[in-house]
Tab-separated table of C-alpha atoms and ligand atoms in Angstrom:
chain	number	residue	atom	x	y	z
T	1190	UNK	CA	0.000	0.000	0.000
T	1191	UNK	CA	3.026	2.379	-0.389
T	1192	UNK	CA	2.583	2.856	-3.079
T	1193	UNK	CA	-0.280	5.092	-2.577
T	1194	UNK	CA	1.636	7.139	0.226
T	1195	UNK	CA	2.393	10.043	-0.286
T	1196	UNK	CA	6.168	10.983	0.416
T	1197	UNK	CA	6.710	14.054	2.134
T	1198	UNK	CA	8.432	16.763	-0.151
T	1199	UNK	CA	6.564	15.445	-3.241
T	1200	UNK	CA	4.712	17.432	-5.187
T	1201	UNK	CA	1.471	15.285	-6.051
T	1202	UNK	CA	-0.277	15.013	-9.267
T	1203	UNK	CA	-3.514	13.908	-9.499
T	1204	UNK	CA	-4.181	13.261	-12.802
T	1205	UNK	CA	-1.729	11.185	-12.791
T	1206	UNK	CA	-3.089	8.836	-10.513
T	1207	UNK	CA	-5.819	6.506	-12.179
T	1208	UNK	CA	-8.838	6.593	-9.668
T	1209	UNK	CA	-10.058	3.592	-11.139
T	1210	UNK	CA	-7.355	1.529	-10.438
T	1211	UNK	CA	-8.387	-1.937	-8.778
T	1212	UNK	CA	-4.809	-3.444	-8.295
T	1213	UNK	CA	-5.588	-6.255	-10.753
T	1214	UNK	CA	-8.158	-7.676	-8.625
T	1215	UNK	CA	-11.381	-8.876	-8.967
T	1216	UNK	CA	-14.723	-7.389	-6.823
T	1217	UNK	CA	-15.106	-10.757	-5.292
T	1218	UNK	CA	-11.021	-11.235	-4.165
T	1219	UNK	CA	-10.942	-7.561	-2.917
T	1220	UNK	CA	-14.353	-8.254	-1.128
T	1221	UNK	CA	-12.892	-11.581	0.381
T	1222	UNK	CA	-9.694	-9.783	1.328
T	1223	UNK	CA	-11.587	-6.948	2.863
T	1224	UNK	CA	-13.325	-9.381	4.545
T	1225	UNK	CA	-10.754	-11.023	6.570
T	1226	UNK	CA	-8.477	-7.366	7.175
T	1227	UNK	CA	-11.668	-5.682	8.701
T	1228	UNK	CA	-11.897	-9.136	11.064
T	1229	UNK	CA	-7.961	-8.308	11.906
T	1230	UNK	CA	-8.966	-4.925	12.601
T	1231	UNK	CA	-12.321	-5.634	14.886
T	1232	UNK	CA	-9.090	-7.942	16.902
T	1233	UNK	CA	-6.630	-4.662	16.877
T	1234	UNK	CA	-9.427	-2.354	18.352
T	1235	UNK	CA	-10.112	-4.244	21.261
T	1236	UNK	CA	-6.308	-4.731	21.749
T	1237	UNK	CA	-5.773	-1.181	21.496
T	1238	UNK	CA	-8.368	-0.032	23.472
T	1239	UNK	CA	-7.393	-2.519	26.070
T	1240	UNK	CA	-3.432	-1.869	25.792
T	1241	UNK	CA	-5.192	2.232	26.133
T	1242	UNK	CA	-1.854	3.385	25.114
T	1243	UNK	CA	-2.213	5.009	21.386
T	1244	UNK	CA	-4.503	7.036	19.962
T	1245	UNK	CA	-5.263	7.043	16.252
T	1246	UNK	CA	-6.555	9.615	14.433
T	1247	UNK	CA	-8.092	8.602	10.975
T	1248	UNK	CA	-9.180	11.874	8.392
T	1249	UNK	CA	-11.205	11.146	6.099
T	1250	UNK	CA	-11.482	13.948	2.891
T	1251	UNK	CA	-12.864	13.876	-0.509
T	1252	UNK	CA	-15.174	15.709	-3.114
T	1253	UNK	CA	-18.667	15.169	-2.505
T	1254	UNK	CA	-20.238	11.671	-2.976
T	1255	UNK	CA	-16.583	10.500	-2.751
T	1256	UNK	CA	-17.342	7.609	-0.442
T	1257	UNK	CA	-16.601	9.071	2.987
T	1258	UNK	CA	-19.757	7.729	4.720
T	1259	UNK	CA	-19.581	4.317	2.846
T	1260	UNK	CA	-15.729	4.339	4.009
T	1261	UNK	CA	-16.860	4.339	7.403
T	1262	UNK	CA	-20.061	1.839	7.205
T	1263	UNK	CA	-17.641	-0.717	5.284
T	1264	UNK	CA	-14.129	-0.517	7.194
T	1265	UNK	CA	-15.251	-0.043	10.246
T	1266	UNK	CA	-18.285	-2.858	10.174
T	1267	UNK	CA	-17.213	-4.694	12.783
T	1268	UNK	CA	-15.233	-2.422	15.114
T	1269	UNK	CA	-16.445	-2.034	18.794
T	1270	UNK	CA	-18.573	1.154	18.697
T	1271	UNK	CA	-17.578	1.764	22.014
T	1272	UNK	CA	-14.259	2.579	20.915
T	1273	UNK	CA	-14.665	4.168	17.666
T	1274	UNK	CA	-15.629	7.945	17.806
T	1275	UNK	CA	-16.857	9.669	14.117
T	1276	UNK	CA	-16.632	13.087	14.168
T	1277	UNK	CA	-17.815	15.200	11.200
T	1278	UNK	CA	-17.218	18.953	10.455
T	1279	UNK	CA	-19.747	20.610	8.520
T	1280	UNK	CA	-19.868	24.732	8.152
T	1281	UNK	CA	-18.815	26.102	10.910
T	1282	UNK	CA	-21.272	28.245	13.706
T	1283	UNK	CA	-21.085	31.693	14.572
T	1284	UNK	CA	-19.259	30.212	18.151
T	1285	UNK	CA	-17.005	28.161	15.901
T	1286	UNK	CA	-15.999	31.271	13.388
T	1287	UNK	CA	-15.385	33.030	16.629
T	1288	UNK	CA	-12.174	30.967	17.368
T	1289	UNK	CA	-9.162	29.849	15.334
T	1290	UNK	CA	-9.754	27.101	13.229
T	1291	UNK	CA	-8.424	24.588	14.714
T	1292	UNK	CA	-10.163	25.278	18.173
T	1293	UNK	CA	-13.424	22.790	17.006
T	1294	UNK	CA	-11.049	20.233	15.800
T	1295	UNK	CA	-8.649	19.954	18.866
T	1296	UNK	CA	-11.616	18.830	21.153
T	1297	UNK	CA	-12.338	15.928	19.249
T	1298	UNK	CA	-8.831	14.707	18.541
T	1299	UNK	CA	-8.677	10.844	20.196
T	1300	UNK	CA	-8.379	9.247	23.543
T	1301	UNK	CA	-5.724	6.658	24.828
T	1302	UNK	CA	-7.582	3.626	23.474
T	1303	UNK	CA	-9.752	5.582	21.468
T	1304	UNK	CA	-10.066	5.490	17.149
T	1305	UNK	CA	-11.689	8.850	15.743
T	1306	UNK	CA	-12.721	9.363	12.656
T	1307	UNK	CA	-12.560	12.857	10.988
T	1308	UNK	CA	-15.014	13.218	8.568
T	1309	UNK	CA	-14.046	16.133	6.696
T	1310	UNK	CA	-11.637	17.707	9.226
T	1311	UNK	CA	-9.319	20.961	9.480
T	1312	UNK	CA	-8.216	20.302	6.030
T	1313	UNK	CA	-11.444	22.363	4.845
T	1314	UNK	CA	-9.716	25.014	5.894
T	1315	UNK	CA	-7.529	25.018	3.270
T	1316	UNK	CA	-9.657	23.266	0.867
T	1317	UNK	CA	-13.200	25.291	0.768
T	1318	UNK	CA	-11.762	28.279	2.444
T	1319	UNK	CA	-9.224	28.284	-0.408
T	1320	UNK	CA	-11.107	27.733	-3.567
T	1321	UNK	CA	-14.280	30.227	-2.004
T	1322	UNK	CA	-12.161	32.995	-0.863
T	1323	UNK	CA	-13.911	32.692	2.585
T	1324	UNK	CA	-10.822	33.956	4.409
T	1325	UNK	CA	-7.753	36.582	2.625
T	1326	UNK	CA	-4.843	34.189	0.683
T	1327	UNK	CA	-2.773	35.633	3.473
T	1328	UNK	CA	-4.428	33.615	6.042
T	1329	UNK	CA	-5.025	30.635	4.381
T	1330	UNK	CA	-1.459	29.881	3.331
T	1331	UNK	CA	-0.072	30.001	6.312
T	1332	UNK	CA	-2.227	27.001	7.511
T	1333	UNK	CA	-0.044	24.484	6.122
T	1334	UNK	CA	2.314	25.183	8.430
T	1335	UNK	CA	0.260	25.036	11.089
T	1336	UNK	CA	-1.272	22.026	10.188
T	1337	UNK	CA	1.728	20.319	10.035
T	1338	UNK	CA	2.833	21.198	13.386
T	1339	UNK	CA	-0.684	20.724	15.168
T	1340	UNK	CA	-0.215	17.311	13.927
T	1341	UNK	CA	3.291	17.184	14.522
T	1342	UNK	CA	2.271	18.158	18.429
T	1343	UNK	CA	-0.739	15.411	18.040
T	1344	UNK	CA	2.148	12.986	17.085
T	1345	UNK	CA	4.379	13.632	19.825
T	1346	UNK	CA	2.060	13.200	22.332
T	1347	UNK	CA	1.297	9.496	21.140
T	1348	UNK	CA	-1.481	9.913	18.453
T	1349	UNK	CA	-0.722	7.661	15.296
T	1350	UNK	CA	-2.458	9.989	12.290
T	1351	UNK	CA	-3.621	8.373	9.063
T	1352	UNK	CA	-5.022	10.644	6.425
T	1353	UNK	CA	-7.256	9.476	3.080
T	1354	UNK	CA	-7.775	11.486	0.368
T	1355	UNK	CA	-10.789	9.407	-1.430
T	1356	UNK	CA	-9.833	10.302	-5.067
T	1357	UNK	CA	-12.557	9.969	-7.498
T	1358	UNK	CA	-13.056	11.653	-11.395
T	1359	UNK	CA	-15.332	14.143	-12.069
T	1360	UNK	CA	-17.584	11.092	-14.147
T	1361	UNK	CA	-17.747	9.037	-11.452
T	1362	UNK	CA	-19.213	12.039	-9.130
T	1363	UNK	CA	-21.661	12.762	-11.777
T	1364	UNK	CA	-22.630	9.019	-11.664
T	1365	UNK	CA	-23.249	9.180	-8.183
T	1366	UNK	CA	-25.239	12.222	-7.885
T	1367	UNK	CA	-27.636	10.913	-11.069
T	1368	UNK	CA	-27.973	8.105	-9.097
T	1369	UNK	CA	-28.866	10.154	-6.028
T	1370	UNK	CA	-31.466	12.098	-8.296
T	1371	UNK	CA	-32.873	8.754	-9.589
T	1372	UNK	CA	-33.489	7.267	-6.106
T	1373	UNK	CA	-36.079	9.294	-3.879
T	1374	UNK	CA	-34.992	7.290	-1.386
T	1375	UNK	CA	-31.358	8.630	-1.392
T	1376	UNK	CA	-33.000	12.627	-2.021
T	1377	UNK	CA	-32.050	13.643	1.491
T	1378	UNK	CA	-27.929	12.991	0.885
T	1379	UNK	CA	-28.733	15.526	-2.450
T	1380	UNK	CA	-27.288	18.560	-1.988
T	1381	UNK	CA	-28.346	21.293	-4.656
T	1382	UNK	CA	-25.222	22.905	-3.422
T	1383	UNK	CA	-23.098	20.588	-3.810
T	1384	UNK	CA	-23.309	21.091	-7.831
T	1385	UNK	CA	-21.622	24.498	-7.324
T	1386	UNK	CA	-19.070	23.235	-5.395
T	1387	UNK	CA	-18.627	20.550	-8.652
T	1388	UNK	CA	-18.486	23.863	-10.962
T	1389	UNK	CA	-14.641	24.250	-8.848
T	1390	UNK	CA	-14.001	20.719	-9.476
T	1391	UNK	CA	-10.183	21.934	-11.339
T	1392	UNK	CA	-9.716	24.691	-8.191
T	1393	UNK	CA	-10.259	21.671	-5.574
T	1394	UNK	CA	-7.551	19.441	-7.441
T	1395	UNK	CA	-5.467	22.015	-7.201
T	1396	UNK	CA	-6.278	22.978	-3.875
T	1397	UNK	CA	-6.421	19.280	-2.520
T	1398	UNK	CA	-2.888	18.925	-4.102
T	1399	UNK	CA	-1.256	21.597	-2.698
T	1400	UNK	CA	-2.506	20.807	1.228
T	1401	UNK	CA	-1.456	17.243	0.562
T	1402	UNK	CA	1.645	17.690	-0.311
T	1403	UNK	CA	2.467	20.296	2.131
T	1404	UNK	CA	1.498	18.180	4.874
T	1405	UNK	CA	1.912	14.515	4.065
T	1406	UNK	CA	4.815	13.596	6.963
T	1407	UNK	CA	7.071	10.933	7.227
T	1408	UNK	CA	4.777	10.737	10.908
T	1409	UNK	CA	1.493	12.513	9.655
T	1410	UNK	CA	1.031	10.761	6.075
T	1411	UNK	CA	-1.233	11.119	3.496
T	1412	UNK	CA	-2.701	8.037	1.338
T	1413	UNK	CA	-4.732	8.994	-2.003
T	1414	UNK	CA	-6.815	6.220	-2.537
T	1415	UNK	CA	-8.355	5.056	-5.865
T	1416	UNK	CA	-11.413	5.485	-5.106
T	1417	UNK	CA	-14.024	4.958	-8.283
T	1418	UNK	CA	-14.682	1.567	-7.683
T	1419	UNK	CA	-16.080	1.104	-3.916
T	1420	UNK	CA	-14.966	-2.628	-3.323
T	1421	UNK	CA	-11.264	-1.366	-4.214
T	1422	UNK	CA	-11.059	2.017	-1.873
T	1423	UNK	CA	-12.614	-0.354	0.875
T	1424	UNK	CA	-9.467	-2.794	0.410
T	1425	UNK	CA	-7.059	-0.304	0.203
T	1426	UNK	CA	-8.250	1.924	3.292
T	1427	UNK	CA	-8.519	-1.564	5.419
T	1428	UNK	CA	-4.918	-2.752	4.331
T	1429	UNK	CA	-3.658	0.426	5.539
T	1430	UNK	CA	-5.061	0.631	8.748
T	1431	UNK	CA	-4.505	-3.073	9.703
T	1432	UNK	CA	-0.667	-2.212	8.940
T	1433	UNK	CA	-0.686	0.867	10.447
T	1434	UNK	CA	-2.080	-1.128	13.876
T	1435	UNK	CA	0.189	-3.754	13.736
T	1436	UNK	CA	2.978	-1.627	13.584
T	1437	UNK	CA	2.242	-0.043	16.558
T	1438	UNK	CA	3.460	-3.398	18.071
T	1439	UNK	CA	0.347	-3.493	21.119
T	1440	UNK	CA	0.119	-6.409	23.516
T	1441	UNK	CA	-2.277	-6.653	26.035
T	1442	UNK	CA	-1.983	-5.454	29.480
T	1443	UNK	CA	-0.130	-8.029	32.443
T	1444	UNK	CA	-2.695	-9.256	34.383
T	1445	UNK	CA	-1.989	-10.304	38.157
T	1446	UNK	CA	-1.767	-13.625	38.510
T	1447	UNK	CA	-5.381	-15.183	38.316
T	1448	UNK	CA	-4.536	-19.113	38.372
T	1449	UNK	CA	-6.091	-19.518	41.771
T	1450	UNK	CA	-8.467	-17.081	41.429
T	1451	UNK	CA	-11.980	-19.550	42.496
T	1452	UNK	CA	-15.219	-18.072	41.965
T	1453	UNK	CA	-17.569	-18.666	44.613
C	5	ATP	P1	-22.925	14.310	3.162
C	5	ATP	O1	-22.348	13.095	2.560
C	5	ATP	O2	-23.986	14.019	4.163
C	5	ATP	O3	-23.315	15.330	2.150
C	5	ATP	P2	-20.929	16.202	3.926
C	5	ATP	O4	-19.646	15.994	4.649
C	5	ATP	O5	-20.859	16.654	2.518
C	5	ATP	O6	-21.741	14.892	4.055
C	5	ATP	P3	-22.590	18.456	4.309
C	5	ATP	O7	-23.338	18.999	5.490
C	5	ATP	O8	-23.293	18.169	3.064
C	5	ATP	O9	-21.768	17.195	4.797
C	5	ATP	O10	-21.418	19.451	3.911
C	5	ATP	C1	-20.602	20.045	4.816
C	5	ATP	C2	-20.106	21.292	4.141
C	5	ATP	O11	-19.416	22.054	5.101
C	5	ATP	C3	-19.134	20.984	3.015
C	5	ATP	O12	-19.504	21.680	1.855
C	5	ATP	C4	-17.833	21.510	3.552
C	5	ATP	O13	-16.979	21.988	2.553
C	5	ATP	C5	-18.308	22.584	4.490
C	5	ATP	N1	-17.296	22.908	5.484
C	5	ATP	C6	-16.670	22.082	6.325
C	5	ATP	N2	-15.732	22.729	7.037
C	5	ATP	C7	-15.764	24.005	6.630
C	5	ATP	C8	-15.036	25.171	6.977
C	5	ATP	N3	-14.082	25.131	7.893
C	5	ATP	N4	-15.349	26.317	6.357
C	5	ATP	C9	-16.316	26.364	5.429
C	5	ATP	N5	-17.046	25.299	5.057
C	5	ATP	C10	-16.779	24.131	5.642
C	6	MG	MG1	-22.613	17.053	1.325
């Protein structure tokens, strides 16, 4: 799944990564192999949340319809809910705007024992912000700096950061939202908005590849996922995190001795 990393100091181009890639495989391997890493991972919750040691932080970003809720029904299936935390970052309120950015993200950051999932994240910050002028170039810009050391800090301090960039094509959006359209049961995740955010699609690649390769870390990396076909980003985003857990090298805690323990 290195390949897929992205090394810090590269300057990433997304057009030339194929979002449709599938790694050779067919729906029914990948699905098998998903499978049998989200078991591993279901095993590497409970050991982490028992060791309650680490804390992992997982971000989650991509265009709209790019798979961010399905990422998080399908990988994380059969995790403990106890010790899996989502939290997603829409617009932000008045009390929100009223801080620095990174004031509503800090509070959620994760736990000893504790996954969270960002779903969408600071990153907006230099993603929307960016391509809708909401705050002066000025201010934006310097974000990537401190991105990278809020995370750096985050790091320090024992959090193991994973970040996916779900990367679709501008097609396979369109196919989505149709599909949306065509369902009335799926007309409450439309978002007549989200069309003019589609209008920027070329601004958001550009903006998406500038704040990834700014702030992919050899700690704090970024993965861009191919992310058209469902069954494949599912594979790739489970691999990653069942490596990513096991090389955090977690045993569980020593016990006293309970041999003669007799329950009465
Ligand atoms: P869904 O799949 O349900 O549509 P979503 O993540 O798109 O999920 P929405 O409520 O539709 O949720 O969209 C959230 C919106 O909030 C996005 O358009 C996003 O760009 C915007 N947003 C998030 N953070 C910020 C921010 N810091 N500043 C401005 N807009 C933001
Ligand atoms: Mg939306």
């Amino acid at each position: 799944m290195d390949q897929y990393r992205v090394q810090p100091g590269t300057k990433l181009d997304l057009q030339a990564i194929d979002p449709g890639q599938t790694g050779g495989l067919t729906r029914e391997a990948a699905k098998a192999e998903t499978k049998a890493l989200n078991k591993r991972l279901e095993d590497l919750q409970e050991l982490l949340y028992a060791e309650n040691k680490h804390k992992v932080l997982v971000v989650l970003q991509a265009m709209d319809a790019g798979g961010k809720d399905g990422t998080i029904r399908k990988v994380f299936e059969h995790v403990n809910p106890q010790g899996v935390k989502v939290a997603s970052f829409k617009k932000p309120t008045a009390k929100e705007l009223a801080h620095d950015y990174l004031w509503r993200i800090h509070q959620h950051t994760p736990g000893t024992g504790m996954i969270t999932i960002f779903n969408r994240s600071h990153y907006e910050d230099v993603l929307v912000v960016r391509v809708w002028d909401i705050v002066a170039e000025s201010r934006w810009s310097k974000r990537y700096g401190h991105i990278v050391d809020f995370e750096q800090m985050l790091a320090d301090e024992g959090t193991t950061i994973i970040k996916f960039y779900l990367h679709i094509d501008k097609e396979e959006q369109k196919s989505r939202l149709q599909a949306r359209l065509d369902n009335p049961a799926k007309h409450w995740k439309f978002d007549v908005a989200d069309l003019d955010q589609r209008a920027r699609w070329d601004d958001y690649m550009r903006a998406f590849e500038d704040a990834i390769s700014r702030t992919s870390t050899a700690d704090n990396p970024w993965y861009v996922v191919p992310a058209n076909h469902k069954w494949y980003r599912d594979l790739v985003i489970s691999r990653v995190m069942v490596d990513t857990l096991e090389a955090l090298d977690m045993s569980y805690p020593e016990s006293e001795d309970l041999s003669n323990v007799v329950i009465p």
